[in-house]
Short mmCIF file of C-alpha atoms and ligand atoms in Angstrom, two decimals:
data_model
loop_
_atom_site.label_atom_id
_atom_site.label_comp_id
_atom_site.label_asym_id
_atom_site.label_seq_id
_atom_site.Cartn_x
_atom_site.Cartn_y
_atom_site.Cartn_z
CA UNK A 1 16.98 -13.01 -33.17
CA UNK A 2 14.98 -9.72 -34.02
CA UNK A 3 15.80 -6.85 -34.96
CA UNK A 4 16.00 -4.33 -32.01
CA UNK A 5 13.69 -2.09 -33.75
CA UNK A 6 10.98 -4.67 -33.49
CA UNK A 7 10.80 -5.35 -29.99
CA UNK A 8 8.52 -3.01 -28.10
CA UNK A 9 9.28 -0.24 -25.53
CA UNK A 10 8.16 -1.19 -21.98
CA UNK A 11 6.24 2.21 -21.81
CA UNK A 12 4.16 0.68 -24.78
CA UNK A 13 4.07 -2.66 -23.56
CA UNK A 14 2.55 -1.24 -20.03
CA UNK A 15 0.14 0.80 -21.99
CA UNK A 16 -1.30 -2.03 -24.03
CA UNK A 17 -1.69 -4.56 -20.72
CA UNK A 18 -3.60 -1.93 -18.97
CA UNK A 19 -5.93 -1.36 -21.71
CA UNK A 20 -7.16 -4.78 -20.74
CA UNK A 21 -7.85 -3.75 -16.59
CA UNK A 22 -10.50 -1.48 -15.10
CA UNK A 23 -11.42 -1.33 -11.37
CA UNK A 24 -12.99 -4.51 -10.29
CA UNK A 25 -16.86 -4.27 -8.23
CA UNK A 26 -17.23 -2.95 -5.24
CA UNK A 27 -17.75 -5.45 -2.27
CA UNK A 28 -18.79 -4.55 1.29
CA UNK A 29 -16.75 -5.64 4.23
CA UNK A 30 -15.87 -5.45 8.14
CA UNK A 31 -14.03 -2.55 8.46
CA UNK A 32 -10.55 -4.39 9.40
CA UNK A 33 -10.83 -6.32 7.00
CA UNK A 34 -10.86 -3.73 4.30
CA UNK A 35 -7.17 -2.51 5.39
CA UNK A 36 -5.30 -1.39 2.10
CA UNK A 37 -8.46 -1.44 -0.55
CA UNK A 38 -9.70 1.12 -2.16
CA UNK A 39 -13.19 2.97 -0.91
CA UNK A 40 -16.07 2.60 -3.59
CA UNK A 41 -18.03 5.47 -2.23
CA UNK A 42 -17.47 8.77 -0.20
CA UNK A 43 -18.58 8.50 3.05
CA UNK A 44 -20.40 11.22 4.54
CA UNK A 45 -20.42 12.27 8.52
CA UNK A 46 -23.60 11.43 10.05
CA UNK A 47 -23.23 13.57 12.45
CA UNK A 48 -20.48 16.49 14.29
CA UNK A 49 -17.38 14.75 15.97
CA UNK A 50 -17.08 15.90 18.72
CA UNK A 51 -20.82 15.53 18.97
CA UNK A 52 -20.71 18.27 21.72
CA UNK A 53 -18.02 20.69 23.35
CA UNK A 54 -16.03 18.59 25.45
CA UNK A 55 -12.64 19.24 27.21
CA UNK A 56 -9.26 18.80 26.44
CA UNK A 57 -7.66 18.25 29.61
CA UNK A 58 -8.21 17.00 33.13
CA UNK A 59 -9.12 20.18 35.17
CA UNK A 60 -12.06 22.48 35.94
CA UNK A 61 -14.92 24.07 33.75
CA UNK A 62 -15.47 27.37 34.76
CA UNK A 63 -16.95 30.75 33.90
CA UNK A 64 -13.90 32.31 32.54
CA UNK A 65 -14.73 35.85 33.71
CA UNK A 66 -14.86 34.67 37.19
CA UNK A 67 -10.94 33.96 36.96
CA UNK A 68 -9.65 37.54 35.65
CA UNK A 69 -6.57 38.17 37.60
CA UNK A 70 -5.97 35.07 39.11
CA UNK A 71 -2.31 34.25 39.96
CA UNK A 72 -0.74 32.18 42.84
CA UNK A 73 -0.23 35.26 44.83
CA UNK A 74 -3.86 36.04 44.82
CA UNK A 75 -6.08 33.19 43.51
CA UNK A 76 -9.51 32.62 42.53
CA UNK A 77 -11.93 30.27 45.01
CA UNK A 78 -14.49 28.57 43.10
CA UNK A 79 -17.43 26.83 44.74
CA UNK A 80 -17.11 22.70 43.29
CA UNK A 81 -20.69 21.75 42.20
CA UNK A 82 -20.24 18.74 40.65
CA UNK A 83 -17.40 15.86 39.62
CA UNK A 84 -18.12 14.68 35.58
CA UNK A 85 -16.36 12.27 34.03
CA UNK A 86 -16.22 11.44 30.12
CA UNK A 87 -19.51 9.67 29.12
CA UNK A 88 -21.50 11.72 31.24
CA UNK A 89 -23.33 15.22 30.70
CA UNK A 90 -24.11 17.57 33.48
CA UNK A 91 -27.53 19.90 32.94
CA UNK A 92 -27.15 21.64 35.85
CA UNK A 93 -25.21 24.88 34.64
CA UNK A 94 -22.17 26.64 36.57
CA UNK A 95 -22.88 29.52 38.05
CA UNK A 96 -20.81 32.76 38.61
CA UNK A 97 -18.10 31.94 41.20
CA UNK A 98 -18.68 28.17 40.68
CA UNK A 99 -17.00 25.22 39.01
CA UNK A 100 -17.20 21.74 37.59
CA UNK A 101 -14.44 19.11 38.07
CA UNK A 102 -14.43 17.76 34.82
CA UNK A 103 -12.36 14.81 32.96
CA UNK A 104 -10.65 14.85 29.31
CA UNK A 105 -13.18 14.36 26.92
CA UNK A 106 -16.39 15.05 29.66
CA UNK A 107 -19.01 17.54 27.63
CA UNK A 108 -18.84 21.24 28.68
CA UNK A 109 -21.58 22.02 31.18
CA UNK A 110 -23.74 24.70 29.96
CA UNK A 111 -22.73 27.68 31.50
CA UNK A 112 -18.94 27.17 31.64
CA UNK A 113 -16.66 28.85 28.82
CA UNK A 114 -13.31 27.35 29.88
CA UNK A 115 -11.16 25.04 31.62
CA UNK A 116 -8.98 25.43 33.95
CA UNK A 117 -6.28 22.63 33.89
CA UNK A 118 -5.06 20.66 37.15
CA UNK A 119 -1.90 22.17 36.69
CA UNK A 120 -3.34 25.50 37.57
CA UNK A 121 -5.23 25.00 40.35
CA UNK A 122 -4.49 24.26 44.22
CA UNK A 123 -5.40 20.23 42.95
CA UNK A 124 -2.33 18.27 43.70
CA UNK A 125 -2.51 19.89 47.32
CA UNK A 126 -6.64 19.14 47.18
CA UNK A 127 -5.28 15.70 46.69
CA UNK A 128 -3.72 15.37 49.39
CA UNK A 129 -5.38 17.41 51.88
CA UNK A 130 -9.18 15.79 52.89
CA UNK A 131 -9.96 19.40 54.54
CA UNK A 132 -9.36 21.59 51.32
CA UNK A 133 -11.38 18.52 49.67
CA UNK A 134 -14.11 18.26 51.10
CA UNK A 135 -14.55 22.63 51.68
CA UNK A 136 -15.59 21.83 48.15
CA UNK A 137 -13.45 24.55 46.93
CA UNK A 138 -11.17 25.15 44.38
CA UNK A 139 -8.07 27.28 43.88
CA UNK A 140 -7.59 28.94 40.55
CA UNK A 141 -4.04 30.29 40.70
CA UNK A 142 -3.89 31.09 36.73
CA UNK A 143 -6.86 33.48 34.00
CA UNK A 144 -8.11 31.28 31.76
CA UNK A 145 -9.38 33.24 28.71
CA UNK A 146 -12.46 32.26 27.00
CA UNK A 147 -12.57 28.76 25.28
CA UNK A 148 -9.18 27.56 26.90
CA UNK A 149 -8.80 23.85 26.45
CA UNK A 150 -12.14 23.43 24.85
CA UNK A 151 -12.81 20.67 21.77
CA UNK A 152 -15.16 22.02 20.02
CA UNK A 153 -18.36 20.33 18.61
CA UNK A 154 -18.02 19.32 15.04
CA UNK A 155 -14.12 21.00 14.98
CA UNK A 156 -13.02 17.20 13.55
CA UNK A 157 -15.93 16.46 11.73
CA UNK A 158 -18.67 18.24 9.96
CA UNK A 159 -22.20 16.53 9.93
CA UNK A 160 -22.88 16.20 6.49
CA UNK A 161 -19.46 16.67 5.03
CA UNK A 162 -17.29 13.83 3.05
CA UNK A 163 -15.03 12.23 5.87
CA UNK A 164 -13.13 9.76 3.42
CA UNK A 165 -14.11 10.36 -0.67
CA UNK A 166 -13.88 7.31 -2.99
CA UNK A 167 -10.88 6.37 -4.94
CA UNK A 168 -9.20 6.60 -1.19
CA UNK A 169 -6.59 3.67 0.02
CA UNK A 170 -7.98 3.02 3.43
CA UNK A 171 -4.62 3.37 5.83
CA UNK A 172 -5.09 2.49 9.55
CA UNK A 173 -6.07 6.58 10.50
CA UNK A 174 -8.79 5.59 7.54
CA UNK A 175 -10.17 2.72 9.21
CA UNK A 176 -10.19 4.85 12.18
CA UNK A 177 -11.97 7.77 11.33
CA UNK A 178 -14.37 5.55 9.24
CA UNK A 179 -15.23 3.91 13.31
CA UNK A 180 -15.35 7.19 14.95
CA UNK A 181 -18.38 7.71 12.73
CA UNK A 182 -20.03 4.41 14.42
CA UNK A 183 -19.07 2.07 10.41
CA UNK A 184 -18.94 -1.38 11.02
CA UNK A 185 -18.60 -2.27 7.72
CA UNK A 186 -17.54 -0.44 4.46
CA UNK A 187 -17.84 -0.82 0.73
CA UNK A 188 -14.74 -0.99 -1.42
CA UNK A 189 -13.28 -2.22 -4.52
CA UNK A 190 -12.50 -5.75 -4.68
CA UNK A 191 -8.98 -7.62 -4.37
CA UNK A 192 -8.41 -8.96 -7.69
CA UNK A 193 -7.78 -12.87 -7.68
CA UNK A 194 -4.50 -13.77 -9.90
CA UNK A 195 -4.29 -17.50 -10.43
CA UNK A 196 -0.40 -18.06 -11.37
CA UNK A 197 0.94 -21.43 -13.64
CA UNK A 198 4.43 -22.29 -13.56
CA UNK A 199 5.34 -24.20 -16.60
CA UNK A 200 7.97 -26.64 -18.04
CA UNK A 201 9.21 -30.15 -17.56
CA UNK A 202 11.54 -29.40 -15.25
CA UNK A 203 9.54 -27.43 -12.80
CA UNK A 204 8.94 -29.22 -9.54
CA UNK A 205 7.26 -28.27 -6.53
CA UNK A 206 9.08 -27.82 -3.48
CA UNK A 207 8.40 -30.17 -0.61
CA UNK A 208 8.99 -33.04 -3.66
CA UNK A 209 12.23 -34.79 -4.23
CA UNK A 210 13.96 -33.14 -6.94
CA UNK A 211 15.13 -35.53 -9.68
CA UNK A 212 18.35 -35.15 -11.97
CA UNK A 213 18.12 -31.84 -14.44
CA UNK A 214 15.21 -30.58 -12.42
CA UNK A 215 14.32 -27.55 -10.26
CA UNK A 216 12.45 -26.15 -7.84
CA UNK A 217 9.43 -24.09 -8.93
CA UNK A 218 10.86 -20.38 -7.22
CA UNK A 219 8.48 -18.52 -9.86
CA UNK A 220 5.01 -19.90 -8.62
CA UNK A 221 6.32 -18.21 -5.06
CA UNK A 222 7.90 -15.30 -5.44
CA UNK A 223 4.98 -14.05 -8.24
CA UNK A 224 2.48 -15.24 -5.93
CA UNK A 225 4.02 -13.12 -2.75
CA UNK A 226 4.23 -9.77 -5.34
CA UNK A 227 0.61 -10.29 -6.06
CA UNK A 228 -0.07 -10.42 -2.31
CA UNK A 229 2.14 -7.75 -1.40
CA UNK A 230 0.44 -5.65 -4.25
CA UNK A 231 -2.83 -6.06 -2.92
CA UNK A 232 -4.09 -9.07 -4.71
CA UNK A 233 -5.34 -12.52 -4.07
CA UNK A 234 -2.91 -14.82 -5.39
CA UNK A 235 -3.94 -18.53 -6.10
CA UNK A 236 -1.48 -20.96 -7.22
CA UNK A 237 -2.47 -23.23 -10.11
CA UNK A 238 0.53 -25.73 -9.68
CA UNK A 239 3.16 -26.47 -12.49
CA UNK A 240 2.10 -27.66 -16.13
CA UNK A 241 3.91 -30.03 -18.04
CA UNK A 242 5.25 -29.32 -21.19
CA UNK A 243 1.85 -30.95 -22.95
CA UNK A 244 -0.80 -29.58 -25.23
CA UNK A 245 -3.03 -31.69 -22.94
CA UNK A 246 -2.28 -30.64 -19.51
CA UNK A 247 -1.07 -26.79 -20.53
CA UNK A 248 -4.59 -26.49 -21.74
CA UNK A 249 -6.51 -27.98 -18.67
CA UNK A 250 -4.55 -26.09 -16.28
CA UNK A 251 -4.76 -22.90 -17.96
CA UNK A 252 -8.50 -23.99 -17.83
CA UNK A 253 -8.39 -24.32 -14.04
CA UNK A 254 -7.34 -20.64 -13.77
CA UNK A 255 -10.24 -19.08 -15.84
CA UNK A 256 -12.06 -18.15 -12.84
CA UNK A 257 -9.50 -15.83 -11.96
CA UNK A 258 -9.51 -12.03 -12.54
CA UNK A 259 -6.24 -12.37 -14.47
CA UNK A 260 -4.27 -15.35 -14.98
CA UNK A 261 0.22 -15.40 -14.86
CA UNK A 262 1.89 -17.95 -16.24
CA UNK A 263 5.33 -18.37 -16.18
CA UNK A 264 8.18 -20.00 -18.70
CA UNK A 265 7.63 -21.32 -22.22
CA UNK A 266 7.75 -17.81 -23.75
CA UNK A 267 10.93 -17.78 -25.36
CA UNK A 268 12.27 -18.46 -28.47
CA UNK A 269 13.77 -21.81 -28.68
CA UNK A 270 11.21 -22.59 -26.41
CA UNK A 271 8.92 -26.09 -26.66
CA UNK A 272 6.29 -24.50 -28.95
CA UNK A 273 3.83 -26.02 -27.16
CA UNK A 274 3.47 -23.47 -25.06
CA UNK A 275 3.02 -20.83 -27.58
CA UNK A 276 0.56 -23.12 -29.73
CA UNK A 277 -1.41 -23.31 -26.32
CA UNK A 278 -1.68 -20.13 -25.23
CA UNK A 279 -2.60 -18.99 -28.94
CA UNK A 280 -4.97 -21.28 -29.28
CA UNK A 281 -6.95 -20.86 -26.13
CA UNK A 282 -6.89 -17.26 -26.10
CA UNK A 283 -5.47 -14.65 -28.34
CA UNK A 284 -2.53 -14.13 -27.09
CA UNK A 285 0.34 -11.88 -28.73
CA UNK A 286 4.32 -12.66 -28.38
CA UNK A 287 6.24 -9.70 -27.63
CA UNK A 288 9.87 -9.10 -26.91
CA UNK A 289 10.02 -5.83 -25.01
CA UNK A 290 13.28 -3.86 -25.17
CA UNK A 291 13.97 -4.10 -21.92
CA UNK A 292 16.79 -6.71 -19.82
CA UNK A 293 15.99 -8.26 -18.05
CA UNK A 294 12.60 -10.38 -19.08
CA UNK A 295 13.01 -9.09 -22.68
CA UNK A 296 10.28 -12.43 -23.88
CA UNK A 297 6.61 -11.30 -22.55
CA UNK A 298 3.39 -13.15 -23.90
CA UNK A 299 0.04 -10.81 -23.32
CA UNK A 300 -3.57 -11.42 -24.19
CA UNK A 301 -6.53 -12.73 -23.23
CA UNK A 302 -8.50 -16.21 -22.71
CA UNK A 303 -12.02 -16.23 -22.84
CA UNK A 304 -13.78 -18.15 -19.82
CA UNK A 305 -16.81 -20.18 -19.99
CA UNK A 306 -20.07 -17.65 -20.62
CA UNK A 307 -17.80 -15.24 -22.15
CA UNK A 308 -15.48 -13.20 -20.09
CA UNK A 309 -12.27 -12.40 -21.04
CA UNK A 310 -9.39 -13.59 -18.57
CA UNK A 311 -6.35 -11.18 -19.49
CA UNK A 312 -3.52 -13.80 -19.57
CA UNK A 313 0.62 -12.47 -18.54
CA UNK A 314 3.08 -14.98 -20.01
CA UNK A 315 6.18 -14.09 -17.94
CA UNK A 316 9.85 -15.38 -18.81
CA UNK A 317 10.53 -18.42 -16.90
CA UNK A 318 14.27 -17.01 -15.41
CA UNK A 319 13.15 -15.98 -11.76
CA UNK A 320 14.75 -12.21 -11.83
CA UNK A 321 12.99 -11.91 -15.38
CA UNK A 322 9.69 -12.84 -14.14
CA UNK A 323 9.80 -11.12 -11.26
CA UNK A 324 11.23 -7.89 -12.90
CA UNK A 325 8.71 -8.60 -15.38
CA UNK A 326 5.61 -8.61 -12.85
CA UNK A 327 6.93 -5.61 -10.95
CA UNK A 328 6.90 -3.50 -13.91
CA UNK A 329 3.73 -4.88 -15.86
CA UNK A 330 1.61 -6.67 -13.11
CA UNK A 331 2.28 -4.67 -10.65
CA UNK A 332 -0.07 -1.27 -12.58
CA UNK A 333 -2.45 -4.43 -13.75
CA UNK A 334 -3.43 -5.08 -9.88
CA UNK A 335 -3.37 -1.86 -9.24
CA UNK A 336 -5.92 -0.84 -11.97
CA UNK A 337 -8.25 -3.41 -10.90
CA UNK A 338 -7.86 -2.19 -7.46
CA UNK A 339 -8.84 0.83 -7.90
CA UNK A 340 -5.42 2.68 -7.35
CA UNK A 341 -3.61 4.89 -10.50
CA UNK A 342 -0.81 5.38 -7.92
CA UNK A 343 1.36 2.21 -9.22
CA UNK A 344 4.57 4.18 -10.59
CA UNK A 345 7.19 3.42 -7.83
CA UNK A 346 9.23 6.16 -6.03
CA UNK A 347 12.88 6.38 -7.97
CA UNK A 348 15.56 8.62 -6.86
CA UNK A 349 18.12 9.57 -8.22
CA UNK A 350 21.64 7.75 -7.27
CA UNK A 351 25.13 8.00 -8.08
CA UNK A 352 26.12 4.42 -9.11
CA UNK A 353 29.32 3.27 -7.41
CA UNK A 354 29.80 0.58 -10.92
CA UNK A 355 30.44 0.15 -13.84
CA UNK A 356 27.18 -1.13 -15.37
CA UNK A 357 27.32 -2.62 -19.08
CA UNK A 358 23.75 -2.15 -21.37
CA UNK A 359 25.65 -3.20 -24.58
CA UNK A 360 22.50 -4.33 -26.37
CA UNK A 361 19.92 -1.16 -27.17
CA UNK A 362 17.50 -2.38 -24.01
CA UNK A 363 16.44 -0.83 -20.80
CA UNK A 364 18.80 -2.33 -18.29
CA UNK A 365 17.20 -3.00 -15.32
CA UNK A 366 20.09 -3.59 -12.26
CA UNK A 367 19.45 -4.98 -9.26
CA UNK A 368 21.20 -2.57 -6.71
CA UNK A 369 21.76 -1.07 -2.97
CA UNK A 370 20.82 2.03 -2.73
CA UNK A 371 21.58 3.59 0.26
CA UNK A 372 22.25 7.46 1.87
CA UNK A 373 26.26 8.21 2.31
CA UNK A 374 27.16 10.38 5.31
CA UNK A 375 26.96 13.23 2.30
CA UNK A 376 23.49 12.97 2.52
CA UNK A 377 23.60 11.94 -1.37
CA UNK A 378 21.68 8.78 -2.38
CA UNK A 379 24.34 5.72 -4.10
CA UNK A 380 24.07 2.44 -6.02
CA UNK A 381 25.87 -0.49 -5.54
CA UNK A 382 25.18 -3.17 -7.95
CA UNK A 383 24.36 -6.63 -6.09
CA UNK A 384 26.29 -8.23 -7.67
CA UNK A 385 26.53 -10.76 -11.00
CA UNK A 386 23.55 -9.66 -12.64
CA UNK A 387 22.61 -12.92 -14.58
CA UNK A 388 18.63 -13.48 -15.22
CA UNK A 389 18.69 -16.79 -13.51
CA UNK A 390 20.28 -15.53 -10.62
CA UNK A 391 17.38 -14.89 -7.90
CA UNK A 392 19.86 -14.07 -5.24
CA UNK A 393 20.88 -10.88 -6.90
CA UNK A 394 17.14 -10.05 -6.08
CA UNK A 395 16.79 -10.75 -3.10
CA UNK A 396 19.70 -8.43 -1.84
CA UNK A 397 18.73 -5.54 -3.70
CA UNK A 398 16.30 -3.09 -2.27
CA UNK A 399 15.78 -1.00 -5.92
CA UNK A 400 16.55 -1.44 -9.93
CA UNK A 401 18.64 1.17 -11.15
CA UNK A 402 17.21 1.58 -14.70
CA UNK A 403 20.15 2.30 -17.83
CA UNK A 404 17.86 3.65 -20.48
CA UNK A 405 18.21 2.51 -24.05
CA UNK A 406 20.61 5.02 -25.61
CA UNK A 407 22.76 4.43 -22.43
CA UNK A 408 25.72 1.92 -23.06
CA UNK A 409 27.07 1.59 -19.94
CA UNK A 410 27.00 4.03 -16.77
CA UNK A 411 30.22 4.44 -14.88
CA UNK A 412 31.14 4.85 -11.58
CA UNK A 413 30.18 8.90 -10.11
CA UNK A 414 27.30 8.96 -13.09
CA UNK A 415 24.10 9.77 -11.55
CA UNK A 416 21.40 6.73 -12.24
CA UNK A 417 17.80 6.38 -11.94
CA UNK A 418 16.62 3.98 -9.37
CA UNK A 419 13.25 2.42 -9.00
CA UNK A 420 12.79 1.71 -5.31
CA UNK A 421 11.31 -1.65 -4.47
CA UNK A 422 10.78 -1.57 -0.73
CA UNK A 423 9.20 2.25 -0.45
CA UNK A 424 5.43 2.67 -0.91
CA UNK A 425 5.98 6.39 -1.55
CA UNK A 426 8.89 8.68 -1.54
CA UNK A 427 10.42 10.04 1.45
P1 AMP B 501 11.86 -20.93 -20.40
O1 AMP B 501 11.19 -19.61 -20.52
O2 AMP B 501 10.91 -22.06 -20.31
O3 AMP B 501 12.88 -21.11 -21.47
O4 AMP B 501 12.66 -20.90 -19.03
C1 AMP B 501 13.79 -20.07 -18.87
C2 AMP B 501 14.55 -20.51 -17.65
O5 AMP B 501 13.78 -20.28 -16.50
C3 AMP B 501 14.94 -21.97 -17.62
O6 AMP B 501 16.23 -22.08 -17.09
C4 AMP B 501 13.93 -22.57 -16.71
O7 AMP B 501 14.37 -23.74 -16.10
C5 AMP B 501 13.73 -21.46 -15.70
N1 AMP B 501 12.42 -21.54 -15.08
C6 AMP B 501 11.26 -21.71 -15.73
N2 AMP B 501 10.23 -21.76 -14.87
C7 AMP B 501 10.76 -21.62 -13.64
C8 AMP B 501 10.20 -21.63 -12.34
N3 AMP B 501 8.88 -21.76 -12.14
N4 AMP B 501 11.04 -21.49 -11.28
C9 AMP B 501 12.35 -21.36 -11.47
N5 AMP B 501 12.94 -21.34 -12.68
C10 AMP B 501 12.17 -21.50 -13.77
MG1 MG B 502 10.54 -24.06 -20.33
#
């Protein structure tokens, strides 16, 4: 075994991978379709939104001086001139002592400088009775002061300002705002394709019979559903035996990819094959990172056909590993090529109801609970056995509470660090 002063910190680790990534081309696409990617260019406002003064409520547009002192003991009568619903514009101006019935959103005839809501006028009982109707009068029982319930032009938007800059995720108000300025389609950085190889003799794919001493391949899966989750393209390469022969045409099969994960075969005590492989194909280093658990990582690159280099992840092959292993080093890789520098997870601080071991000098990663007592205070309950192989302990947890190096155990009432895997941002 080596040395603990030989393996590297994750920090370092992290920092070498993403030397490797850069934001991938831009492409254009439907607007929908474009959900969660990053915007390659700002996007200016064509034009005002509103395009035009326009009203904020159902009522009437009327010349605000005309209603001074209006109240329901003495209100105002205003002549009706016209009815104008959204989508329609009225040239005809109001006049003193006239008004406009107007709809949400209608334009502001010229002449009007406020609206009168419903609610303010003699309307519900207009409703109701034809006669006060069709006097084509109106009862103002309320002042409306000068630009009362008026949108006005360009208050949203500024023609010729930046509506969205680039380097923005596009969130559903995004895609919104980018089709209230008439987009169809929008350019943004590319989703990065990550073509994932589960290796080892054992490895079989579910939906086969499993034979004696094998298993199911849970890596391929779980990898492929964090690269999807994380904004990436995941393509499944399929499981490669422990051969020099098929290793190296199914790593060959992945070269197209943006970034190719393999999984298994990094370890010491390991078939070499693997390692001979991936060193030969590519130049790939071997690193054990001080961290539990995943502590065997391979990193590097293959170069494709005409040149490019494919960087290459070598995860551990024991499911929590991998996994723990993508979150914290493929996670900032897809990231990067999307676009997005915002890959550090929100952590909060817990108070760990355990007694959690880190005997050996690494970064424990734990697989906990956090959740808020009715102290308002955030706590940590471990899920459980925390063994490597163990994906279950996973898949209950919602966050890894993180024991740093120095740290050889935390007990029960210390406060912990926890890296929350379910929140996009913090609270
Ligand atoms: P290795 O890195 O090849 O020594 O694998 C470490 C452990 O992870 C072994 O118990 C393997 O059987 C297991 N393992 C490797 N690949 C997978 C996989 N794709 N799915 C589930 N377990 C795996
Ligand atoms: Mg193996």
């Amino acid at each position: 075994m080596l040395p603990v002063t030989s393996m590297i910190p994750v920090e370092e680790a992290r920092e070498r991978i993403l030397a490797y990534f850069g934001r991938l081309e831009p492409e254009r696409k439907p607007l929908l379709d474009a959900l969660g990617q990053v915007l390659a260019e700002d996007v200016v406002a064509p034009f005002d939104i509103p395009p035009l003064d326009n009203t904020a409520m159902d009522g009437y547009a009327v010349r605000a001086a005309d209603t001074a002192g209006a109240s329901e003991a003495a209100p105002v009568q205003l002549r009706v001139i016209a009815d104008l619903a959204a989508g329609y514009v009225l040239e005809t101006p109001v006049g003193p002592g006239e008004a406009v019935r107007i709809m949400t959103g209608a334009p502001v005839p010229p002449g009007a400088d406020a609206i009168v809501p419903f609610e303010e006028t003699d309307e519900a009982l207009r409703g109701i009775n034809e006669a006060a109707r069709k006097a084509g009068s109106v009862r103002v029982l309320k002042a409306a002061n000068p630009g009362a319930n008026i949108r006005r032009r360009g208050e949203d938007v500024q023609a010729g300002s930046t509506v969205i800059p680039a380097g923005r995720v596009l969130r559903p108000s995004e895609i919104g705002v980018l089709a209230s300025i008439g987009l169809t389609h929008v350019t943004v950085i590319r989703r990065p394709v990550v073509a994932i190889l589960s290796t080892g003799d054992e490895i079989t794919p579910p939906g086969e019979p499993l034979l004696p001493g094998r298993i199911y391949d849970a890596n391929a899966y779980s990898v492929a559903a964090l690269v999807r989750k994380y904004g990436g393209i995941p393509r499944i390469l399929g499981i490669a035996r422990d051969t020099v022969e098929d290793l190296t045409a199914k790593i060959r099969e992945g070269l197209d990819a943006d970034m190719l994960v393999t999984s298994a075969g990094v370890s010491r005590g390991d078939f070499d094959v693997v390692k001979d492989v991936l060193a030969r194909e590519g130049n790939i280093d071997f690193w054990t990172v001080r961290m539990r658990p995943g502590k065997p990582l391979a990193f590097g690159a293959f170069t494709a056909p005409g040149g490019r280099k494919v960087p290459h992840l070598g995860l551990p092959g024991n499911p929590v590993s991998s996994m723990v292993s993508f979150e914290l080093f493929g996670r900032p890789a897809i990231f990067t090529m999307l676009g997005r520098s915002d890959w550090e997870r929100p952590t909060v601080r817990a108070i760990s109801r355990d007694y959690v071991r880190n005997p050996d000098g690494r970064r424990f990663y734990a697989r906990c609970i956090v959740t808020r007592g009715d102290d308002g205070r955030w706590y940590a309950d471990l899920t459980g056995p925390q063994g490597s192989g163990m994906l279950t302990s996973m898949s209950a947890a919602n966050a890894l509470a993180v024991i740093p190096e120095d740290v050889p155990a935390a007990n029960p009432g210390d406060e912990i660090e926890c890296i929350m895997l379910d929140w996009e941002h913090a609270p």
